[in-house]
C-alpha positions as a printed NumPy array, in Angstrom:
array([[ -0.078,  -0.079,  -0.037],
       [  1.195,   3.819,  -0.806],
       [  0.837,   5.753,   2.335],
       [  1.344,   9.777,   2.154],
       [  1.568,  11.568,   5.494],
       [  1.022,  15.044,   4.806],
       [  2.351,  18.049,   6.174],
       [  4.756,  15.858,   8.418],
       [  8.675,  16.498,   9.637],
       [  8.712,  13.301,  12.679],
       [  8.387,  10.225,  10.574],
       [  6.382,   9.117,  13.221],
       [  3.662,   8.329,  10.78 ],
       [  4.869,   7.348,   7.856],
       [  7.352,   4.972,   9.961],
       [  4.42 ,   3.384,  12.011],
       [  3.111,   2.11 ,   8.448],
       [  6.833,   1.516,   7.266],
       [  7.211,  -0.864,   9.793],
       [  3.764,  -2.604,   8.154],
       [  5.833,  -3.315,   5.024],
       [  3.997,   0.035,   3.309],
       [  5.432,   2.574,   1.288],
       [  5.033,   5.069,   3.387],
       [  6.275,   8.958,   1.929],
       [  6.241,  12.096,   4.606],
       [  5.683,  15.651,   3.259],
       [  5.903,  18.425,   4.806],
       [  8.35 ,  22.124,   3.64 ],
       [ 10.206,  21.105,   6.968],
       [ 13.367,  18.052,   6.226],
       [ 11.739,  15.139,   8.13 ],
       [ 13.64 ,  14.844,  11.62 ],
       [ 14.173,  10.905,  11.675],
       [ 15.645,   9.716,   8.354],
       [ 13.291,   7.656,   5.539],
       [ 11.331,   8.719,   2.466],
       [ 10.447,  12.323,   2.624],
       [  9.182,  14.959,   0.505],
       [ 10.228,  18.573,   1.355],
       [  7.953,  20.051,  -0.882],
       [  4.212,  21.664,  -0.984],
       [  2.007,  18.425,  -0.436],
       [  0.07 ,  20.047,  -3.195],
       [  2.866,  18.786,  -5.577],
       [  2.341,  14.908,  -4.337],
       [ -1.114,  14.475,  -4.215],
       [ -1.391,  13.05 ,  -7.524],
       [  1.196,  10.33 ,  -7.393],
       [ -1.359,   7.395,  -7.241],
       [ -1.741,   6.938,  -3.026],
       [ -4.149,   4.5  ,  -1.428],
       [ -3.889,   5.907,   2.277],
       [ -3.199,   9.95 ,   3.734],
       [ -2.751,  11.053,   6.687],
       [ -2.934,  14.304,   7.101],
       [ -2.308,  16.996,   9.575],
       [ -2.789,  20.311,   8.379],
       [ -1.078,  23.414,  10.496],
       [ -3.79 ,  23.877,  13.094],
       [ -2.202,  27.949,  14.05 ],
       [ -5.385,  29.497,  11.98 ],
       [ -8.013,  26.429,  12.745],
       [ -7.734,  25.92 ,  16.176],
       [-10.827,  27.252,  18.108],
       [ -7.869,  27.985,  21.298],
       [ -6.323,  30.582,  19.04 ],
       [ -9.846,  32.619,  17.62 ],
       [ -9.373,  34.393,  20.054],
       [ -7.108,  36.598,  17.878],
       [ -9.192,  36.395,  14.873],
       [-12.332,  37.776,  16.696],
       [-10.705,  40.486,  18.434],
       [ -8.842,  41.361,  14.871],
       [ -5.661,  40.884,  16.3  ],
       [ -5.403,  38.736,  12.889],
       [ -6.87 ,  38.733,   9.559],
       [ -9.846,  36.543,   8.803],
       [ -8.683,  35.413,   5.334],
       [ -5.765,  33.087,   6.876],
       [ -8.386,  31.291,   8.606],
       [-10.383,  30.96 ,   5.05 ],
       [ -6.641,  30.053,   3.154],
       [ -6.24 ,  27.28 ,   5.968],
       [ -9.84 ,  25.749,   5.744],
       [ -9.35 ,  26.09 ,   1.949],
       [ -5.993,  23.34 ,   1.971],
       [ -8.07 ,  21.422,   4.257],
       [-10.518,  21.272,   1.488],
       [ -8.03 ,  20.577,  -0.427],
       [ -6.505,  17.725,   0.94 ],
       [-10.494,  16.157,   1.298],
       [-10.599,  16.617,  -2.704],
       [ -7.268,  14.85 ,  -3.218],
       [ -7.512,  11.398,  -5.44 ],
       [ -6.826,   9.278,  -2.613],
       [ -9.141,   6.766,  -1.859],
       [ -8.832,   6.522,   1.862],
       [ -7.69 ,   9.459,   4.214],
       [ -7.795,  10.642,   7.669],
       [ -7.377,  14.586,   8.315],
       [ -5.952,  14.982,  12.065],
       [ -6.331,  18.243,  13.952],
       [ -7.002,  19.557,  17.549],
       [-10.64 ,  21.266,  18.082],
       [-11.007,  23.425,  15.242],
       [-13.289,  25.722,  13.014],
       [-12.953,  22.889,  10.353],
       [-15.965,  21.312,  12.734],
       [-18.019,  24.156,  12.04 ],
       [-17.556,  25.001,   8.456],
       [-16.551,  21.697,   6.858],
       [-18.145,  19.217,   9.029],
       [-18.04 ,  17.847,  11.714],
       [-14.923,  15.116,  12.965],
       [-15.637,  11.18 ,  12.604],
       [-14.383,  10.711,  16.395],
       [-12.321,  12.469,  18.717],
       [ -9.261,  10.922,  20.348],
       [ -6.736,  11.938,  23.307],
       [ -3.405,  10.625,  23.787],
       [ -4.577,   8.322,  27.42 ],
       [ -5.804,   6.112,  25.092],
       [ -2.665,   5.073,  23.603],
       [ -0.204,   5.081,  26.144],
       [  0.518,   8.636,  26.733],
       [ -1.07 ,  10.352,  30.692],
       [ -1.998,  13.554,  28.925],
       [ -4.627,  15.222,  27.66 ],
       [ -4.85 ,  17.063,  24.055],
       [ -8.2  ,  16.326,  22.156],
       [ -7.127,  15.528,  18.724],
       [-10.171,  15.125,  15.968],
       [ -9.869,  12.669,  13.169],
       [-12.121,  12.89 ,   9.899],
       [-12.099,   9.879,   8.3  ],
       [-12.843,   8.935,   4.602],
       [-12.683,   4.692,   4.305],
       [-11.314,   3.823,   7.147],
       [-12.536,   2.643,  10.297],
       [-12.454,   4.875,  13.491],
       [ -9.29 ,   4.277,  16.225],
       [ -9.747,   1.929,  18.782],
       [ -7.491,   2.579,  21.848],
       [ -4.789,   0.656,  21.899],
       [ -3.112,   1.434,  25.377],
       [ -5.803,   3.432,  28.49 ],
       [ -3.271,   4.619,  30.805],
       [ -3.797,   6.995,  34.181],
       [ -2.533,  10.555,  34.161],
       [ -4.155,  13.655,  32.763],
       [ -1.806,  16.367,  32.684],
       [ -2.324,  19.417,  29.729],
       [  1.712,  18.617,  29.019],
       [  0.92 ,  20.706,  25.729],
       [ -0.803,  23.444,  26.833],
       [  1.559,  23.619,  29.745],
       [  4.903,  24.135,  27.473],
       [  6.422,  27.747,  28.39 ],
       [  7.385,  30.111,  25.381],
       [  9.938,  29.045,  23.506],
       [ 11.608,  29.441,  19.832],
       [  9.931,  25.708,  18.76 ],
       [  7.165,  25.082,  21.097],
       [  5.021,  25.539,  17.935],
       [  6.715,  22.478,  16.285],
       [  6.752,  20.062,  19.723],
       [  2.994,  21.088,  20.389],
       [  2.059,  19.327,  16.636],
       [  4.667,  17.032,  17.08 ],
       [  2.27 ,  13.646,  16.784],
       [  2.057,  11.495,  20.085],
       [  4.186,   7.797,  19.067],
       [  1.195,   6.165,  20.511],
       [ -0.746,   7.583,  18.123],
       [  1.216,   7.273,  15.447],
       [  1.323,   3.639,  16.358],
       [ -2.348,   3.272,  16.334],
       [ -2.548,   4.233,  12.952],
       [ -0.194,   2.397,  11.665],
       [ -1.293,  -1.216,  13.824],
       [ -5.215,  -0.329,  12.715],
       [ -4.809,   0.919,   9.764],
       [ -2.493,  -0.734,   7.674],
       [ -2.307,  -4.41 ,   9.123],
       [ -3.943,  -5.31 ,   5.812],
       [ -7.796,  -5.679,   7.209],
       [ -9.748,  -2.711,   6.208],
       [-13.166,  -3.264,   5.122],
       [-13.583,  -2.788,   1.386],
       [-13.663,   0.416,  -0.284],
       [-18.091,   0.829,  -0.767],
       [-17.692,   3.618,  -4.442],
       [-18.628,   6.809,  -1.795],
       [-17.732,  10.216,  -2.319],
       [-15.74 ,  12.57 ,   0.114],
       [-18.062,  14.259,   2.242],
       [-16.526,  17.956,   2.27 ]])
């Protein structure tokens, strides 16, 4: 199976699929942090390369509800959110039969459609909270892989730093592993020729 992991520099989701023998590639404007197949380019340049599945992590800066105060108070141009939503629509309309769009609680829900699932790190081996929405097309919901104690809000409480945005956007390893294990195990249900729901 050919897998595209869009907007990923960490290589975590890519490598979770590669462990199952898939031809998985990450793509981001940044170089990959982990050696492996990676396009350092706009994802628009690679969407049409014949992928079977895509996991996409569109930047949440102008989408997350937690930051919309800057837009509604006039401190940020609303056009930035419009552009970010157009990028999400582009990903959802890509010629890829199965996809997952991952983002925090965001305006995608109120503008495009509600997520199919909201997951937490503590369902996948990390004793932390960070509500993560998944918009799914021809993919089953992720099943909890490792319930653990602890509900620390580590990501929200990170102190200001030059690379804080990068740390906050990195996929939890347990969630990456669950995606690879559950969607890359060769047991996906047949596709029923349904259009993507934008």
